[in-house]
mmCIF file of C-alpha atoms in Angstrom:
data_model
loop_
_atom_site.group_PDB
_atom_site.id
_atom_site.type_symbol
_atom_site.label_atom_id
_atom_site.label_comp_id
_atom_site.label_asym_id
_atom_site.label_seq_id
_atom_site.Cartn_x
_atom_site.Cartn_y
_atom_site.Cartn_z
ATOM 1 C CA MET A 1 66.742 12.259 -16.716
ATOM 2 C CA SER A 2 65.728 15.917 -16.862
ATOM 3 C CA GLU A 3 64.185 17.853 -14.023
ATOM 4 C CA GLY A 4 60.936 17.918 -16.001
ATOM 5 C CA ASP A 5 60.875 14.111 -16.271
ATOM 6 C CA GLY A 6 61.372 13.803 -12.558
ATOM 7 C CA ALA A 7 58.493 16.120 -11.817
ATOM 8 C CA ASP A 8 56.214 14.122 -14.134
ATOM 9 C CA ASP A 9 57.217 10.820 -12.424
ATOM 10 C CA GLU A 10 56.553 12.382 -9.004
ATOM 11 C CA TRP A 11 53.071 13.598 -10.068
ATOM 12 C CA SER A 12 52.257 10.208 -11.572
ATOM 13 C CA SER A 13 53.263 8.269 -8.485
ATOM 14 C CA GLY A 14 51.164 10.637 -6.369
ATOM 15 C CA ALA A 15 48.105 10.067 -8.534
ATOM 16 C CA GLU A 16 48.600 6.286 -8.399
ATOM 17 C CA ALA A 17 48.761 6.490 -4.625
ATOM 18 C CA GLY A 18 45.204 7.846 -4.627
ATOM 19 C CA PHE A 19 45.990 11.517 -4.048
ATOM 20 C CA ILE A 20 42.825 13.650 -4.072
ATOM 21 C CA GLU A 21 42.878 17.423 -4.135
ATOM 22 C CA PRO A 22 41.533 18.711 -0.817
ATOM 23 C CA VAL A 23 38.060 20.275 -0.859
ATOM 24 C CA PRO A 24 37.878 23.802 0.581
ATOM 25 C CA MET A 25 36.351 23.806 4.056
ATOM 26 C CA GLU A 26 33.617 26.187 3.037
ATOM 27 C CA ASP A 27 32.208 23.499 0.714
ATOM 28 C CA ASP A 28 31.694 21.008 3.557
ATOM 29 C CA PRO A 29 28.070 20.665 4.804
ATOM 30 C CA ALA A 30 27.556 22.550 8.036
ATOM 31 C CA GLU A 31 27.054 20.475 11.153
ATOM 32 C CA LEU A 32 23.910 21.172 13.147
ATOM 33 C CA PHE A 33 25.348 19.535 16.247
ATOM 34 C CA ALA A 34 28.556 17.831 17.322
ATOM 35 C CA GLY A 35 29.229 14.707 15.228
ATOM 36 C CA ASP A 36 26.332 15.467 12.807
ATOM 37 C CA THR A 37 26.589 13.338 9.649
ATOM 38 C CA GLY A 38 23.138 14.184 8.344
ATOM 39 C CA THR A 39 22.726 15.669 4.880
ATOM 40 C CA LEU A 40 19.282 17.315 5.071
ATOM 41 C CA ASP A 41 18.742 20.997 5.645
ATOM 42 C CA VAL A 42 17.433 21.880 9.079
ATOM 43 C CA GLU A 43 13.922 22.754 7.841
ATOM 44 C CA VAL A 44 13.622 19.460 5.944
ATOM 45 C CA ARG A 45 14.712 17.572 9.074
ATOM 46 C CA ARG A 46 11.988 19.394 11.053
ATOM 47 C CA VAL A 47 9.358 18.319 8.541
ATOM 48 C CA LEU A 48 10.572 14.740 8.670
ATOM 49 C CA VAL A 49 10.420 14.743 12.491
ATOM 50 C CA ARG A 50 6.942 16.288 12.492
ATOM 51 C CA LEU A 51 5.680 13.589 10.152
ATOM 52 C CA LEU A 52 7.042 10.943 12.520
ATOM 53 C CA GLN A 53 5.705 12.654 15.645
ATOM 54 C CA ARG A 54 2.210 13.612 14.515
ATOM 55 C CA ARG A 55 -0.570 11.819 12.661
ATOM 56 C CA PHE A 56 -0.952 14.586 10.077
ATOM 57 C CA LEU A 57 0.770 17.579 8.572
ATOM 58 C CA LEU A 58 -1.830 20.161 7.493
ATOM 59 C CA ALA A 59 -1.163 22.798 4.864
ATOM 60 C CA GLU A 60 -3.674 25.126 6.525
ATOM 61 C CA LYS A 61 -2.045 24.960 9.986
ATOM 62 C CA ASN A 62 1.586 24.673 8.878
ATOM 63 C CA PRO A 63 1.959 26.451 5.515
ATOM 64 C CA ALA A 64 5.740 26.851 5.771
ATOM 65 C CA GLN A 65 6.365 23.160 6.573
ATOM 66 C CA TRP A 66 3.873 22.116 3.919
ATOM 67 C CA ARG A 67 5.794 24.116 1.323
ATOM 68 C CA THR A 68 9.087 22.611 2.536
ATOM 69 C CA LEU A 69 7.570 19.139 2.175
ATOM 70 C CA LEU A 70 6.383 19.708 -1.377
ATOM 71 C CA GLU A 71 9.752 21.097 -2.353
ATOM 72 C CA ASN A 72 11.600 18.111 -0.843
ATOM 73 C CA GLN A 73 8.976 15.376 -1.127
ATOM 74 C CA GLN A 74 11.194 12.850 -2.904
ATOM 75 C CA ILE A 75 13.987 12.915 -0.308
ATOM 76 C CA VAL A 76 11.495 12.877 2.585
ATOM 77 C CA GLU A 77 9.736 9.855 1.026
ATOM 78 C CA SER A 78 13.122 8.161 0.612
ATOM 79 C CA ARG A 79 14.022 8.625 4.305
ATOM 80 C CA LEU A 80 10.633 7.266 5.386
ATOM 81 C CA HIS A 81 10.903 4.313 3.025
ATOM 82 C CA ASP A 82 14.203 3.445 4.764
ATOM 83 C CA LEU A 83 12.023 2.947 7.867
ATOM 84 C CA PHE A 84 9.368 0.894 6.000
ATOM 85 C CA VAL A 85 6.975 3.844 6.230
ATOM 86 C CA ARG A 86 4.963 5.193 3.313
ATOM 87 C CA LEU A 87 4.230 8.907 2.824
ATOM 88 C CA VAL A 88 0.799 9.973 1.555
ATOM 89 C CA VAL A 89 0.371 13.533 0.288
ATOM 90 C CA ASP A 90 -3.209 14.604 -0.478
ATOM 91 C CA HIS A 91 -2.830 17.834 -2.425
ATOM 92 C CA ASP A 92 -6.575 18.457 -2.778
ATOM 93 C CA ARG A 93 -7.217 18.369 0.961
ATOM 94 C CA GLY A 94 -3.825 19.793 1.927
ATOM 95 C CA VAL A 95 -2.850 16.970 4.227
ATOM 96 C CA ALA A 96 0.160 14.629 4.476
ATOM 97 C CA TYR A 97 0.388 11.555 6.651
ATOM 98 C CA LYS A 98 2.338 8.349 7.047
ATOM 99 C CA GLN A 99 1.355 4.690 6.741
ATOM 100 C CA GLN A 100 3.107 1.587 8.011
ATOM 101 C CA VAL A 101 4.290 -0.615 5.171
ATOM 102 C CA ARG A 102 2.986 -4.161 5.550
ATOM 103 C CA SER A 103 3.839 -7.054 3.273
ATOM 104 C CA ALA A 104 3.068 -10.751 3.154
ATOM 105 C CA GLU A 105 6.271 -11.338 1.136
ATOM 106 C CA LEU A 106 8.633 -9.338 3.329
ATOM 107 C CA ASP A 107 9.337 -9.483 7.062
ATOM 108 C CA VAL A 108 8.758 -5.836 7.889
ATOM 109 C CA PRO A 109 9.650 -4.489 11.334
ATOM 110 C CA ILE A 110 6.694 -2.450 12.607
ATOM 111 C CA LEU A 111 7.612 1.091 13.593
ATOM 112 C CA LEU A 112 4.159 2.699 13.738
ATOM 113 C CA LYS A 113 1.828 1.397 16.386
ATOM 114 C CA ASP A 114 -1.906 1.605 15.884
ATOM 115 C CA ASP A 115 -3.506 4.238 18.117
ATOM 116 C CA PRO A 116 -7.213 3.721 17.456
ATOM 117 C CA TYR A 117 -9.883 6.121 18.575
ATOM 118 C CA ASN A 118 -11.850 5.059 21.646
ATOM 119 C CA ARG A 119 -15.624 4.718 21.790
ATOM 120 C CA ALA A 120 -16.418 8.374 22.442
ATOM 121 C CA GLU A 121 -13.913 9.610 19.868
ATOM 122 C CA THR A 122 -15.323 7.241 17.220
ATOM 123 C CA LEU A 123 -18.912 8.363 17.928
ATOM 124 C CA VAL A 124 -17.957 12.032 17.724
ATOM 125 C CA LEU A 125 -16.047 11.330 14.516
ATOM 126 C CA VAL A 126 -19.111 9.624 12.953
ATOM 127 C CA HIS A 127 -21.260 12.662 13.726
ATOM 128 C CA LEU A 128 -18.653 15.094 12.393
ATOM 129 C CA ARG A 129 -18.286 13.114 9.187
ATOM 130 C CA SER A 130 -22.050 12.921 8.743
ATOM 131 C CA VAL A 131 -22.436 16.696 9.180
ATOM 132 C CA PHE A 132 -19.536 17.359 6.831
ATOM 133 C CA GLN A 133 -21.009 15.086 4.170
ATOM 134 C CA ARG A 134 -24.472 16.633 4.536
ATOM 135 C CA GLU A 135 -23.238 20.202 4.277
ATOM 136 C CA ARG A 136 -21.008 19.466 1.299
ATOM 137 C CA GLY A 137 -24.012 17.754 -0.346
ATOM 138 C CA THR A 138 -25.982 20.994 -0.136
ATOM 139 C CA GLY A 139 -23.191 22.980 -1.765
ATOM 140 C CA GLU A 140 -21.726 24.495 1.428
ATOM 141 C CA THR A 141 -17.972 25.032 1.375
ATOM 142 C CA SER A 142 -17.601 24.464 5.109
ATOM 143 C CA ALA A 143 -19.331 22.691 7.973
ATOM 144 C CA ARG A 144 -19.589 23.670 11.624
ATOM 145 C CA VAL A 145 -20.906 22.174 14.853
ATOM 146 C CA ASP A 146 -21.593 23.434 18.347
ATOM 147 C CA ILE A 147 -20.424 21.473 21.371
ATOM 148 C CA GLU A 148 -24.002 21.345 22.774
ATOM 149 C CA GLU A 149 -25.346 19.846 19.543
ATOM 150 C CA LEU A 150 -22.458 17.406 19.469
ATOM 151 C CA GLU A 151 -23.095 16.270 23.042
ATOM 152 C CA GLN A 152 -26.854 15.842 22.522
ATOM 153 C CA THR A 153 -26.371 13.707 19.395
ATOM 154 C CA VAL A 154 -23.491 11.569 20.601
ATOM 155 C CA LEU A 155 -25.098 10.876 23.981
ATOM 156 C CA THR A 156 -27.959 9.111 22.154
ATOM 157 C CA TYR A 157 -25.419 6.501 21.043
ATOM 158 C CA PHE A 158 -24.319 5.783 24.602
ATOM 159 C CA ASP A 159 -25.712 2.959 26.716
ATOM 160 C CA PRO A 160 -29.308 3.996 27.597
ATOM 161 C CA ASP A 161 -28.932 2.316 30.982
ATOM 162 C CA ASP A 162 -26.031 4.552 31.849
ATOM 163 C CA HIS A 163 -27.628 7.586 33.467
ATOM 164 C CA ASN A 164 -24.380 9.299 34.447
ATOM 165 C CA LEU A 165 -24.802 12.306 32.149
ATOM 166 C CA ALA A 166 -21.767 14.182 33.517
ATOM 167 C CA ARG A 167 -19.452 11.271 32.775
ATOM 168 C CA GLY A 168 -20.769 11.021 29.221
ATOM 169 C CA GLN A 169 -20.280 14.723 28.638
ATOM 170 C CA HIS A 170 -16.773 14.497 30.038
ATOM 171 C CA GLU A 171 -15.919 11.659 27.614
ATOM 172 C CA ILE A 172 -17.293 13.627 24.683
ATOM 173 C CA ARG A 173 -15.368 16.777 25.561
ATOM 174 C CA ASN A 174 -12.134 14.769 25.882
ATOM 175 C CA ALA A 175 -12.893 13.243 22.483
ATOM 176 C CA VAL A 176 -13.386 16.701 20.995
ATOM 177 C CA LYS A 177 -10.096 17.818 22.478
ATOM 178 C CA ARG A 178 -8.193 14.939 20.878
ATOM 179 C CA LEU A 179 -9.874 15.348 17.470
ATOM 180 C CA ALA A 180 -9.076 19.055 17.568
ATOM 181 C CA GLY A 181 -5.472 18.201 18.380
ATOM 182 C CA ASP A 182 -5.426 15.882 15.376
ATOM 183 C CA GLY A 183 -6.714 18.674 13.165
ATOM 184 C CA LEU A 184 -10.137 17.211 12.360
ATOM 185 C CA ILE A 185 -11.880 20.213 13.854
ATOM 186 C CA ALA A 186 -10.799 23.738 14.542
ATOM 187 C CA GLU A 187 -12.345 25.900 17.307
ATOM 188 C CA GLU A 188 -13.459 29.221 15.831
ATOM 189 C CA SER A 189 -15.141 30.535 18.976
ATOM 190 C CA ALA A 190 -15.957 29.157 22.406
ATOM 191 C CA GLY A 191 -17.734 25.837 21.823
ATOM 192 C CA ARG A 192 -18.103 26.259 18.039
ATOM 193 C CA TYR A 193 -15.963 24.177 15.682
ATOM 194 C CA ARG A 194 -15.305 24.092 11.993
ATOM 195 C CA ILE A 195 -14.990 20.557 10.586
ATOM 196 C CA THR A 196 -11.916 20.144 8.375
ATOM 197 C CA PRO A 197 -11.644 17.991 5.202
ATOM 198 C CA LEU A 198 -9.390 15.706 7.211
ATOM 199 C CA VAL A 199 -12.487 13.839 8.397
ATOM 200 C CA GLU A 200 -12.775 12.407 4.867
ATOM 201 C CA VAL A 201 -9.266 10.990 5.155
ATOM 202 C CA VAL A 202 -9.812 9.446 8.570
ATOM 203 C CA LEU A 203 -13.280 8.101 7.877
ATOM 204 C CA SER A 204 -14.132 7.054 4.336
ATOM 205 C CA THR A 205 -17.677 7.152 2.950
ATOM 206 C CA GLU A 206 -17.830 3.335 3.040
ATOM 207 C CA LYS A 207 -16.687 3.186 6.692
ATOM 208 C CA LEU A 208 -19.132 5.977 7.633
ATOM 209 C CA THR A 209 -22.005 4.031 6.055
ATOM 210 C CA GLU A 210 -20.992 0.872 7.871
ATOM 211 C CA LEU A 211 -20.711 2.571 11.265
ATOM 212 C CA SER A 212 -23.888 4.594 10.815
ATOM 213 C CA ARG A 213 -25.847 1.430 9.962
ATOM 214 C CA TRP A 214 -24.463 -0.369 13.009
ATOM 215 C CA LEU A 215 -25.336 2.533 15.319
ATOM 216 C CA HIS A 216 -28.855 2.770 13.865
ATOM 217 C CA GLU A 217 -29.452 -0.980 14.380
ATOM 218 C CA ARG A 218 -28.009 -0.714 17.889
ATOM 219 C CA ASN A 219 -30.350 2.132 18.791
ATOM 220 C CA GLU A 220 -33.359 0.260 17.403
ATOM 221 C CA ALA A 221 -32.458 -2.805 19.419
ATOM 222 C CA ALA A 222 -32.121 -0.687 22.588
ATOM 223 C CA SER A 223 -35.518 0.880 21.984
#
């Protein structure tokens, strides 16, 4: 056997043994922390975490993360689907949010817990949605409310036998604070808020009509 034949046999036996040429270390994905086996870039991970932490991701408030989401939407959707969570991206309104997947055919573990708005928050939301709809109907591109106007209107929906005005105002201001945190309103100056298109996502026209009718009937009965 020649030296060349021996070399060929040695190479062949190495290949059969499953020899794989080592990959240069610079081609390995960089770890973000010790033991990191994740494959997403750090900015994509931040977007994924934000979607899980918050109710909404707004293009207006977070333009960089919104851009990252759009550029990596398919992989972000895939990661959320692994958790039985659906991603909704509303390009027209510039908002992304998550929904719990529910199925009658599949036993789905529930990750997202419902965190409904309380009475005051719902009443404020109804008024905000009504103002937004009215202003858009007249051709206005934006809608705004003052805290005093908001309080006066929403207080009329409260129990007429409850004469604790200070408590009612406190509830309303707390409601405004939460809705502002969720991105439904944005404070432009002290006590003056711009209503964002997010109110249309949270409260559909059908639901607004239903709630408005119920509140009207309730007020009539109280009178």
